[in-house]
CSV table of C-alpha atoms in Angstrom, one decimal:
chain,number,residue,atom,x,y,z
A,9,UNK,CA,-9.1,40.7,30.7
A,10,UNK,CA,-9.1,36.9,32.0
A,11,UNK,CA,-11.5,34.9,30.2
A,12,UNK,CA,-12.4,32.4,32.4
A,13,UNK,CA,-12.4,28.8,30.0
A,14,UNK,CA,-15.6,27.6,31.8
A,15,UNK,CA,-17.7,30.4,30.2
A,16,UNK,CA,-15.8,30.2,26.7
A,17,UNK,CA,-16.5,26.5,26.9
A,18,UNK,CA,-20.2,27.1,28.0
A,19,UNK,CA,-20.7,29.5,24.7
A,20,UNK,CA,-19.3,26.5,22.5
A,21,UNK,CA,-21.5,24.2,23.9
A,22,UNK,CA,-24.5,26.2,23.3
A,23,UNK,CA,-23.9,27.4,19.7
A,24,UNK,CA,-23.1,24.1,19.0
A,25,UNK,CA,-26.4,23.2,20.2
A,26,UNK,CA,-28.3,25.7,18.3
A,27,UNK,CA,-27.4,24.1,15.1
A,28,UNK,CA,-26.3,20.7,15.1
A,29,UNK,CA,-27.2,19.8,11.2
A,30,UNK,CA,-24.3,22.6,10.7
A,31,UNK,CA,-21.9,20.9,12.6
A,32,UNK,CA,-22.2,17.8,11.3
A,33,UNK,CA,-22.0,19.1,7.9
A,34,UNK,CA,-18.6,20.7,8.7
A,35,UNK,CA,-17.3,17.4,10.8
A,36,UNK,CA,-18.1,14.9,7.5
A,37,UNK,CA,-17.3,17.2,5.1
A,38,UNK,CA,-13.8,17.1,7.4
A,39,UNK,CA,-13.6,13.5,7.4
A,40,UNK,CA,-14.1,12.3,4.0
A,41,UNK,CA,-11.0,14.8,2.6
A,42,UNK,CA,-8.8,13.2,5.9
A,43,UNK,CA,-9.9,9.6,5.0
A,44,UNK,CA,-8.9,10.1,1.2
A,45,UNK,CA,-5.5,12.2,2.3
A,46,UNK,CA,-5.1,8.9,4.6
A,47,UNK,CA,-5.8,6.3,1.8
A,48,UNK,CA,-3.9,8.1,-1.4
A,49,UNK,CA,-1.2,8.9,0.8
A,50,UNK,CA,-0.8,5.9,1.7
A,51,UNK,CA,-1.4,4.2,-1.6
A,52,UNK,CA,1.2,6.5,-3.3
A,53,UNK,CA,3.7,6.0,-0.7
A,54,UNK,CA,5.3,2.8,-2.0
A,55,UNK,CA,6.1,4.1,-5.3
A,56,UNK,CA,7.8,7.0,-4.3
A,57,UNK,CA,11.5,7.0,-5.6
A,58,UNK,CA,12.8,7.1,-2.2
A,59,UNK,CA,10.5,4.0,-0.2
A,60,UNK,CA,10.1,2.1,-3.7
A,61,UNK,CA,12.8,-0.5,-3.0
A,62,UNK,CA,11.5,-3.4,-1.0
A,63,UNK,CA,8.7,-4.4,-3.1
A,64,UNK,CA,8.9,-6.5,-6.3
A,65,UNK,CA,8.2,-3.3,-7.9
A,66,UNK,CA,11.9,-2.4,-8.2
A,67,UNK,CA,12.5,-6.1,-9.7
A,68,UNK,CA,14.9,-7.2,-12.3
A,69,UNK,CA,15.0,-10.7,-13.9
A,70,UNK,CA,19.1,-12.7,-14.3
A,71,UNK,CA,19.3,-14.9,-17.0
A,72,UNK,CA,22.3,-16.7,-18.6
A,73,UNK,CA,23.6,-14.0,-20.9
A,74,UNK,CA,25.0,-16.8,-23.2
A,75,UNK,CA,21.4,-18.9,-23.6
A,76,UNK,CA,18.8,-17.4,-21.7
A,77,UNK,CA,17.2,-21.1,-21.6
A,78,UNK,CA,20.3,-22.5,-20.0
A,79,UNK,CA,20.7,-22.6,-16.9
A,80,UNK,CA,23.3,-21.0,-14.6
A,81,UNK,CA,24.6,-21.5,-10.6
A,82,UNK,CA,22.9,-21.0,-7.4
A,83,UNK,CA,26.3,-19.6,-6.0
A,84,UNK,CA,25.5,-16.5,-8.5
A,85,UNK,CA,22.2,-15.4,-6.8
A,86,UNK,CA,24.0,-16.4,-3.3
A,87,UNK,CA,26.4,-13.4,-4.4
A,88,UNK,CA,23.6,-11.2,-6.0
A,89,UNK,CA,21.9,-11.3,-2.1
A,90,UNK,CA,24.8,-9.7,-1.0
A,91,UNK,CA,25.5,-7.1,-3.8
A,92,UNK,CA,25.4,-3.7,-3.0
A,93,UNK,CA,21.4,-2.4,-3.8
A,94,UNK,CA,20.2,-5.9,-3.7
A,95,UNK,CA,17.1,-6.0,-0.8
A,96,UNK,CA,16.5,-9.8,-2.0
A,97,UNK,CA,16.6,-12.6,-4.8
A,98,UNK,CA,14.3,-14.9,-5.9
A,99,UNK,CA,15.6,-17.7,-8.0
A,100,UNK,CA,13.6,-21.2,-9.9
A,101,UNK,CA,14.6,-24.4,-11.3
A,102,UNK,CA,12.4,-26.5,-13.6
A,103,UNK,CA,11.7,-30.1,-13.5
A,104,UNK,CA,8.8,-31.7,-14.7
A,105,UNK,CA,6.9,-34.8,-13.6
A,106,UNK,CA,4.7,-37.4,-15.4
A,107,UNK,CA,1.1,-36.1,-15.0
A,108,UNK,CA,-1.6,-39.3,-14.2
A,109,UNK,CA,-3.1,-41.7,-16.8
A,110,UNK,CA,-0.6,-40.3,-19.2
A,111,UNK,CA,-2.1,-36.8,-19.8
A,112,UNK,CA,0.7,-35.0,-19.9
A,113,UNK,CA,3.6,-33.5,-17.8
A,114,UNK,CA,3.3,-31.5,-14.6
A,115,UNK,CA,5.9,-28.5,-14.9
A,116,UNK,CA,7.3,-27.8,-11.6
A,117,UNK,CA,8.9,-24.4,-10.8
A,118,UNK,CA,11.1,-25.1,-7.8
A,119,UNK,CA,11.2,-21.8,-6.1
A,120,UNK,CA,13.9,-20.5,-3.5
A,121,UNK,CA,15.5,-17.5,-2.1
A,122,UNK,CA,14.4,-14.1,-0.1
A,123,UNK,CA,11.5,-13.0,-2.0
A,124,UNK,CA,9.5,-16.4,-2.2
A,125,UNK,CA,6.3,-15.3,-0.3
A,126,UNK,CA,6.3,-11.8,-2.9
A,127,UNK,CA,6.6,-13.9,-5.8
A,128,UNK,CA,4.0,-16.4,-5.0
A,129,UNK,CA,2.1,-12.9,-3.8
A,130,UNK,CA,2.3,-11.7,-7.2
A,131,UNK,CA,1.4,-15.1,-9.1
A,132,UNK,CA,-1.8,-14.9,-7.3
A,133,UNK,CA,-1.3,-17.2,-4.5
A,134,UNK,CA,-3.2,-16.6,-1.1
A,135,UNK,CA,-1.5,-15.4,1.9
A,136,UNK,CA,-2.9,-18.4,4.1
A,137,UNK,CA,-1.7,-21.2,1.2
A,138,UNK,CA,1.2,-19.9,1.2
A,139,UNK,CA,1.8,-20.1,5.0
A,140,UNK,CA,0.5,-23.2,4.7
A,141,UNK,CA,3.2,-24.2,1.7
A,142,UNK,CA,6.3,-22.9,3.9
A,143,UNK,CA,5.6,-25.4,6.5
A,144,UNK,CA,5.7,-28.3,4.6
A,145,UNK,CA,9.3,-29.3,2.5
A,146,UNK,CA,7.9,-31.6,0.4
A,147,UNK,CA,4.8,-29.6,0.0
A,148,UNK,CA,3.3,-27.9,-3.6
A,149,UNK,CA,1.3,-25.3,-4.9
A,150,UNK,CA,-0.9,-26.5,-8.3
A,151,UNK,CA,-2.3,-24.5,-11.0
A,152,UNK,CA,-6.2,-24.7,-11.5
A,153,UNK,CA,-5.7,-26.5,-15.0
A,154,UNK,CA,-2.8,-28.7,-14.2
A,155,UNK,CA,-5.1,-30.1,-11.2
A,156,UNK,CA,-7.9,-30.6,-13.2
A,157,UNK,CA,-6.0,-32.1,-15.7
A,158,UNK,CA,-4.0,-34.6,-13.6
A,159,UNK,CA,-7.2,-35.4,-11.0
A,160,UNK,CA,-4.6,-33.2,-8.2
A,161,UNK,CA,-6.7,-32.5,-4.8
A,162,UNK,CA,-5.0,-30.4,-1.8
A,163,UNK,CA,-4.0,-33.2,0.5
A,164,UNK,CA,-2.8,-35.7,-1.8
A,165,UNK,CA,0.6,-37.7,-1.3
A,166,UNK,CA,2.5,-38.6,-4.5
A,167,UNK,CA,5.7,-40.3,-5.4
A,168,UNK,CA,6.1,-39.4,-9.3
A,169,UNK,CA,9.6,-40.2,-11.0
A,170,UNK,CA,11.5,-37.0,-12.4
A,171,UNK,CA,11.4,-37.1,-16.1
A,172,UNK,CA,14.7,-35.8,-16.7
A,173,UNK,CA,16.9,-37.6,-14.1
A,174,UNK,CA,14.7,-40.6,-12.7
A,175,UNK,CA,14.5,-39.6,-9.2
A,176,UNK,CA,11.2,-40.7,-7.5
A,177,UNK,CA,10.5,-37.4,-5.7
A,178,UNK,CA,7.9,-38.0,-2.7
A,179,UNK,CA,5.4,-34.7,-2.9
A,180,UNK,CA,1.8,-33.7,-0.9
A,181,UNK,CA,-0.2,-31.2,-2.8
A,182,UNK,CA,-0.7,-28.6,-0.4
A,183,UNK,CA,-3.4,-26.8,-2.1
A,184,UNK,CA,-5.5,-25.8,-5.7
A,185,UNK,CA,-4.0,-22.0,-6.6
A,186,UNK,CA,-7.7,-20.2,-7.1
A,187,UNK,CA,-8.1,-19.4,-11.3
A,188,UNK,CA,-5.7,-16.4,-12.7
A,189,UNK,CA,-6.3,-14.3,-15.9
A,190,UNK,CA,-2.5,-15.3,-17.1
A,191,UNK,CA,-3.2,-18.9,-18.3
A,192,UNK,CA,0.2,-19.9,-17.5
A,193,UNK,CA,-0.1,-19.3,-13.8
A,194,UNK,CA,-2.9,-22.1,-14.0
A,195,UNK,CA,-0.6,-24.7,-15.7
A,196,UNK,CA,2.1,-25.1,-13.6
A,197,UNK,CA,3.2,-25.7,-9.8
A,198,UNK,CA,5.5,-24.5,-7.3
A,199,UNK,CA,7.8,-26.5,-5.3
A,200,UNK,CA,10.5,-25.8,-2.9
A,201,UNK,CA,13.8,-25.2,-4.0
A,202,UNK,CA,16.1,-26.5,-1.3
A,203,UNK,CA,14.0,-29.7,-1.0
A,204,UNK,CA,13.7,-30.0,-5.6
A,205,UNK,CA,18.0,-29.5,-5.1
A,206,UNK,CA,18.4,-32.2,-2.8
A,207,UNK,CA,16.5,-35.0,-4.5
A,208,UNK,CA,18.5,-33.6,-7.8
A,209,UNK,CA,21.3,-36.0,-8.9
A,210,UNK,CA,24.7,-34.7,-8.0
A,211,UNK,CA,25.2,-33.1,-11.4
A,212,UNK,CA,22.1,-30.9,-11.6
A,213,UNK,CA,21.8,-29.9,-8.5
A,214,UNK,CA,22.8,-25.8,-7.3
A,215,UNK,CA,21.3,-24.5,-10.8
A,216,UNK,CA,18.8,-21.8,-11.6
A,217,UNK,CA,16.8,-21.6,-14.6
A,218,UNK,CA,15.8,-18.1,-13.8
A,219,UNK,CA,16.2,-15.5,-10.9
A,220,UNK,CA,14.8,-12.3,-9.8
A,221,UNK,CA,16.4,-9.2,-7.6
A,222,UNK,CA,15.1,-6.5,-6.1
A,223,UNK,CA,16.0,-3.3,-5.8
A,224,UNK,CA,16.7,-1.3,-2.3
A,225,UNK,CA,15.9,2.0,-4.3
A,226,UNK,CA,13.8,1.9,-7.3
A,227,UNK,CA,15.4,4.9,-8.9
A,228,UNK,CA,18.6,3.1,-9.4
A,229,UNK,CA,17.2,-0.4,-11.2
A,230,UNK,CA,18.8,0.7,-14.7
A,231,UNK,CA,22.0,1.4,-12.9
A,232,UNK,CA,22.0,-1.6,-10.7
A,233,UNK,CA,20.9,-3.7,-13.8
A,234,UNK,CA,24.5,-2.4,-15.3
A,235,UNK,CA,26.4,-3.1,-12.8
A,236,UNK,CA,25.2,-7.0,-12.1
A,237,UNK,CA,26.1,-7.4,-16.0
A,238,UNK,CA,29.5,-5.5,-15.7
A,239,UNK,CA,30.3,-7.6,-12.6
A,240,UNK,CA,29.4,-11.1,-14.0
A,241,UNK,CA,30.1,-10.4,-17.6
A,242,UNK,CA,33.4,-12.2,-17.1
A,243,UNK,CA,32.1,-15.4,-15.1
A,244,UNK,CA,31.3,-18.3,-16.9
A,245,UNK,CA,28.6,-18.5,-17.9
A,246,UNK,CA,28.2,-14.3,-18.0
A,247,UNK,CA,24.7,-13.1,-16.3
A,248,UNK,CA,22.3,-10.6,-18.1
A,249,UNK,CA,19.9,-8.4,-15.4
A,250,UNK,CA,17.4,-6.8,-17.4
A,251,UNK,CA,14.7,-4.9,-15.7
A,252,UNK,CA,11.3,-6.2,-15.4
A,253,UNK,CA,9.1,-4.6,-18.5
A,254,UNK,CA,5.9,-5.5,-17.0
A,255,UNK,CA,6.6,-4.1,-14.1
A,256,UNK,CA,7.9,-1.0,-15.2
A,257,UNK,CA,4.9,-0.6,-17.4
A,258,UNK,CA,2.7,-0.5,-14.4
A,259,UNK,CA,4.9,2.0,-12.6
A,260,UNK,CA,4.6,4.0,-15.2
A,261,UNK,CA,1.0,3.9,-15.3
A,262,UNK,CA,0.9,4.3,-12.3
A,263,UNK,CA,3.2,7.6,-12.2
A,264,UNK,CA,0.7,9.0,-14.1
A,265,UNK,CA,-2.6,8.0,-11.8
A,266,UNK,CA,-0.4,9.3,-9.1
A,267,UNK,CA,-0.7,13.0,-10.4
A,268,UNK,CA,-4.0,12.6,-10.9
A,269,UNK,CA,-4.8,11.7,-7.3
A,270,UNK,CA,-2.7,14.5,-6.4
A,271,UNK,CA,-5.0,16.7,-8.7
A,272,UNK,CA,-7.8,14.9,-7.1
A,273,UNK,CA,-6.5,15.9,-3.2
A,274,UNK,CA,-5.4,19.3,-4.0
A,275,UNK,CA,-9.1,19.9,-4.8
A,276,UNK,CA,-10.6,18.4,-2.2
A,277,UNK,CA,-8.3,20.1,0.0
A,278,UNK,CA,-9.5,23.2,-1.7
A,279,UNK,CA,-13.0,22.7,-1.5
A,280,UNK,CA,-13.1,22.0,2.3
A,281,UNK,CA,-11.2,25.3,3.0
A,282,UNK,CA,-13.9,26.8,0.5
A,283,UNK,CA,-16.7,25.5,2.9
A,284,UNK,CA,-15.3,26.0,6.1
A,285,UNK,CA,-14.8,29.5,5.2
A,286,UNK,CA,-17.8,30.4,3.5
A,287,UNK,CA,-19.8,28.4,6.5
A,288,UNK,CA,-18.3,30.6,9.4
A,289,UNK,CA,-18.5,33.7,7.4
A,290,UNK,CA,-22.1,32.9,7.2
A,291,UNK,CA,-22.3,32.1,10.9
A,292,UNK,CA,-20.9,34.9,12.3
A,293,UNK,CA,-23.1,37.1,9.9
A,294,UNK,CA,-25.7,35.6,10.9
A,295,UNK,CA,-25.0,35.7,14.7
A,296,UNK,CA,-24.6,39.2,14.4
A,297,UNK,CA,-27.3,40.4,16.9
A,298,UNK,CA,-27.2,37.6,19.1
A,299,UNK,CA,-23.1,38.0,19.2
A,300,UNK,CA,-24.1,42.0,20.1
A,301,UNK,CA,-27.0,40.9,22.6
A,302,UNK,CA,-24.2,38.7,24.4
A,303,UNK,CA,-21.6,41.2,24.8
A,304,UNK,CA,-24.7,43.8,25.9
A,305,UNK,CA,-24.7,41.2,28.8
A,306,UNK,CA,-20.9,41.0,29.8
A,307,UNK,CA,-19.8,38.5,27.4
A,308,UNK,CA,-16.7,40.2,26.0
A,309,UNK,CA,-15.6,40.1,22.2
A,310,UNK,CA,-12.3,38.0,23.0
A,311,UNK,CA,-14.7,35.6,25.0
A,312,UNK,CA,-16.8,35.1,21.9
A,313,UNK,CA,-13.9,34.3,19.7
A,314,UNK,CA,-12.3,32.0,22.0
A,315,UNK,CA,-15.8,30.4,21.8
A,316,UNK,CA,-15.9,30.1,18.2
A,317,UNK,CA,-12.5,28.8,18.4
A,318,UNK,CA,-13.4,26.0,20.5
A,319,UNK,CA,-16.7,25.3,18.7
A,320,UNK,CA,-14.0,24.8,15.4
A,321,UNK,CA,-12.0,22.9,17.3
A,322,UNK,CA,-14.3,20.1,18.5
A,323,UNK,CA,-15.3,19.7,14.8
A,324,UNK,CA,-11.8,19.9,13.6
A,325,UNK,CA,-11.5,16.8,16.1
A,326,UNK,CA,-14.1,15.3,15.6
A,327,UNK,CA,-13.6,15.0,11.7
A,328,UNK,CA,-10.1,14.6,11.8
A,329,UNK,CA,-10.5,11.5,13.9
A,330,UNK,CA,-13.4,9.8,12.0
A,331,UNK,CA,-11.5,10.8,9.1
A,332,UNK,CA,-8.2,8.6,10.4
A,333,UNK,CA,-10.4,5.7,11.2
A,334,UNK,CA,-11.8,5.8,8.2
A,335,UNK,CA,-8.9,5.9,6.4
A,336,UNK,CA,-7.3,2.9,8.2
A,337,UNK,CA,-10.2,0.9,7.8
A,338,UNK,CA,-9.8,1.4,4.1
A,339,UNK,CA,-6.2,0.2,4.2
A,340,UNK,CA,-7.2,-2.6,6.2
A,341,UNK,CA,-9.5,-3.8,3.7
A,342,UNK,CA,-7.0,-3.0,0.6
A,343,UNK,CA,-4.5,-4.9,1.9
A,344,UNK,CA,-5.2,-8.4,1.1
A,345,UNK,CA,-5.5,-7.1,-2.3
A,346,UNK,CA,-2.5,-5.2,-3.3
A,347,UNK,CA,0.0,-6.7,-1.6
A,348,UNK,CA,1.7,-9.0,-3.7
A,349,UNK,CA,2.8,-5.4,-5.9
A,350,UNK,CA,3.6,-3.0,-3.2
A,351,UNK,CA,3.5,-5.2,0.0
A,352,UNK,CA,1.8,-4.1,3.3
A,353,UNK,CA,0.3,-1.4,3.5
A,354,UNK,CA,1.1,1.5,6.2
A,355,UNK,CA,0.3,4.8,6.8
A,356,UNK,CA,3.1,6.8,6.2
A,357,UNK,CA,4.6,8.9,8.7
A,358,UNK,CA,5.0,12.1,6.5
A,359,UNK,CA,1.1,11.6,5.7
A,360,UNK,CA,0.0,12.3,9.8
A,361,UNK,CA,3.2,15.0,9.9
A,362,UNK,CA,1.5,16.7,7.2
A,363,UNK,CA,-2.0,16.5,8.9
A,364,UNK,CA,-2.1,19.0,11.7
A,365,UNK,CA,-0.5,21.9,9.4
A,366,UNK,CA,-3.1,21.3,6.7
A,367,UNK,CA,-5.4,21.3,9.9
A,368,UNK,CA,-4.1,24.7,11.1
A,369,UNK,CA,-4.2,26.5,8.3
A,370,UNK,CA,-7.6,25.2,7.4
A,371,UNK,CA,-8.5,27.1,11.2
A,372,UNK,CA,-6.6,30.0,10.3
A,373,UNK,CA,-8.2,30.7,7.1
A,374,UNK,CA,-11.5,30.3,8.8
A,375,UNK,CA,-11.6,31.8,11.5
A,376,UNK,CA,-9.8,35.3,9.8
A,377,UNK,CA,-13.4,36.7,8.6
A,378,UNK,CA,-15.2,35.5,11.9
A,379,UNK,CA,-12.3,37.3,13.7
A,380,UNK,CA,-12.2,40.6,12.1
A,381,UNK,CA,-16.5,40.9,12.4
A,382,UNK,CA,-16.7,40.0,16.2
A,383,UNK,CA,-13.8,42.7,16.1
A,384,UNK,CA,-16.1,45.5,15.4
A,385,UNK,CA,-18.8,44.0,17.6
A,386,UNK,CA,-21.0,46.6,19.2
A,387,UNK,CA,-23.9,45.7,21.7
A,388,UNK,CA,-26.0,48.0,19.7
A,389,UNK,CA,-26.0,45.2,17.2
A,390,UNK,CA,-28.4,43.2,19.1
A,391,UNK,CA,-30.8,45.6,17.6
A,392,UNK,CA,-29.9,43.9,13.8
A,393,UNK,CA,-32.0,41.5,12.5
C-alpha cells in the first residue's frame, strides 16, 4: 500500500495539535540532555590524553639543573621549540627597577617565546590587555599592589635606571592587571623579552631565568621531561624539565570530576529514554480508540505509524536543535573564563558524530511499544474507552 506523505504528514500535524503541553514536554526534556551532552563534551574534550597537548595543561618548567636560581641561555629554549613533542616555550628574565619615592623595587618578568598570550592567560591577565601589551615594545603589564605601591597608572611613560646594570630603560605602563588570589601575581610586572634583551648590556643579554614547554601530547610529559634532561644533561650549564605540580594536581582533579560528569550524562541519557518511552507508551494507549476509529475510516495502520514517526521526529528536531544552541551559547559564555587552562573552547567533532546515533536509538527504543500496539489495531477498537 502507498501511503501518500500528505496524509501521514496531516495526522502528525493534528495529534500534535491535540496535545501540545505533551510535546513541549518531550522537546525541553530533549534539549536540556543535548545542551549538557554539548557543554561536558565539550568541557572534557581538552583533557583527553589524545587533544591534551596544546594547552598549558601539558606544561613543564626548565631550570638550570646546576642552580635553579641561575640563570641559563636563550639558545636552549630556541632548541627546546624545535624538540620533538615540544608544541611551544615560554621563557622570563628578571630585572628589577627602582620603584618611586624610594618605596621599593619593581620586579619585572621579561616574558618571551610561543606561549606568551597562555601564560599571561593563566596569570590572570585579560584577553584585551593583553592585545593591547603585544602592540606596544616598550609596553608593561603591573600588578595591582606594585601600582599602588609605586603611584603606576595605565598610560604612564617612564624612564627608570636598571638596578643591576644601569641601563635607563624607557617603559609606558600599558595597563593595571585586575586583583588575583596568588599575591605574587599582584607584585610584579611583565615586560617584553626581546625588547628587556636588547636594552641588556652585552653580557647579560640571551639569558633565561626560567622557561616553560608544552607538551604536543599530555600523556607523554613524564617521558618528554626525561628526555629534555637526557639531551641537555651534558651542556653546560645541564637543564632540569620537571613537570608542572600544580598543574598536574588540577588534571588530576579534574580526571576525577570527569567521571563524574560522565556518571552525570549517562543518567541523563537514561532518563530521557525512560520518558520518551514511557510517554509514547502512554500515548498510544491512550489513542487506542481514536487510532481504531481512524483506520475504521481508511486510515491504515502503516499510515498511523508513519504519523507517529513524524510527530517524534519534529520533536526530535526541535529539541535537538534548541539543545545545540543552547549548548553553544553556554560555551560562548565559558570561554572568557577558562581559557587561560584549556584554551578556546570548541565543540568537538566526536561530540555531534555521536549525536544522531544517541538520537536514533532514543527513536528506536520509543517507537518499539507504539509499533507493536498499532500492529494489532482493530477498527473495533474505536469502541474502547
Amino acid at each position: 500500500m502507498v501511503i501518500r506523505p500528505s496524509a501521514a504528514f496531516f495526522l502528525a500535524v493534528m495529534r500534535l495539535r491535540e496535545q501540545q503541553l505533551r510535546a513541549l514536554y518531550l522537546v525541553a526534556t530533549l534539549a536540556v540532555t543535548v545542551l549538557a551532552w554539548i557543554v561536558l563534551s565539550t568541557l572534557t574534550d581538552p583533557f583527553l590524553v589524545s587533544r591534551a597537548g596544546g594547552s598549558i595543561n601539558a606544561g613543564l618548567t626548565i631550570s638550570n639543573a646546576r642552580a635553579q636560581a641561575d640563570a641559563f641561555p636563550l639558545r636552549y629554549m630556541d632548541e627546546l621549540e624545535r624538540h620533538p613533542g615540544v608544541a611551544g616555550a615560554t621563557y622570563i628574565n628578571v630585572t628589577a627597577l627602582p620603584c618611586a619615592a624610594g618605596r621599593g623595587v619593581i620586579p619585572l618578568n621579561a616574558v618571551g617565546g610561543s606561549g606568551t598570550v597562555a601564560r599571561l592567560r593563566a596569570s590572570g591577565v585579560p584577553r584585551e590587555m593583553i592585545e593591547h601589551w603585544r602592540g606596544l615594545e616598550q609596553g608593561v603589564l603591573v600588578g595591582t599592589e606594585l601600582a599602588e605601591r609605586c603611584n603606576l597608572m595605565a598610560g604612564m611613560s617612564l624612564q627608570p635606571t636598571d638596578l643591576l646594570s644601569g641601563i635607563v630603560m624607557p617603559l609606558t605602563i600599558v595597563g593595571v592587571l585586575p586583583q588575583i588570589d596568588a599575591q605574587l601575581g599582584n607584585r610584579i610586572a611583565y615586560a617584553h623579552y626581546e625588547y628587556i634583551n636588547r636594552m641588556l648590556p652585552a653580557t647579560q643579554q640571551n639569558r633565561v631565568m626560567r622557561g616553560n614547554v608544552t607538551a604536543v601530547d599530555a600523556a607523554s610529559i613524564e617521558s618528554l621531561a626525561q628526555a629534555i634532561s637526557h639531551e641537555f644533561a651534558s651542556s653546560d650549564p645541564p637543564l632540569l624539565a620537571e613537570p608542572n605540580t600544580t598543574i598536574q594536581n588540577a588534571l588530576g582533579r579534574f580526571g576525577q570530576v570527569q567521571g563524574l560528569l560522565g556518571m552525570v550524562m549517562l543518567a541523563m541519557a537514561a532518563c530521557t529514554l525512560l520518558v520518551f518511552i514511557t510517554v509514547l507508551a502512554h500515548l498510544t494507549a491512550r489513542r487506542r480508540a481514536s487510532m481504531g476509529a481512524l483506520q475504521a475510516l481508511g486510515f491504515s495502520r502503516r499510515l498511523q505509524f508513519v504519523a507517529l514517526t513524524a510527530e517524534l521526529g519534529a520533536q526530535l528536531a526541535l529539541g535537538t536543535l534548541l539543545g545545540v544552541a543552547g549548548g553553544l551559547a553556554v560555551i560562548y559564555a565559558l570561554n572568557p573564563k577558562v581559557d587561560w587552562l584549556v584554551g578556546q573552547l570548541r565543540l568537538p567533532g566526536w561530540a555531534l558524530l555521536w549525536l544522531p546515533a544517541g538520537l536514533g536509538f532514543l527513536a528506536m527504543a520509543a517507537l518499539a511499544l507504539p509499533a507493536r500496539r498499532i500492529a494489532t489495531l482493530r477498527p473495533i477498537d474505536h469502541l474502547q474507552q
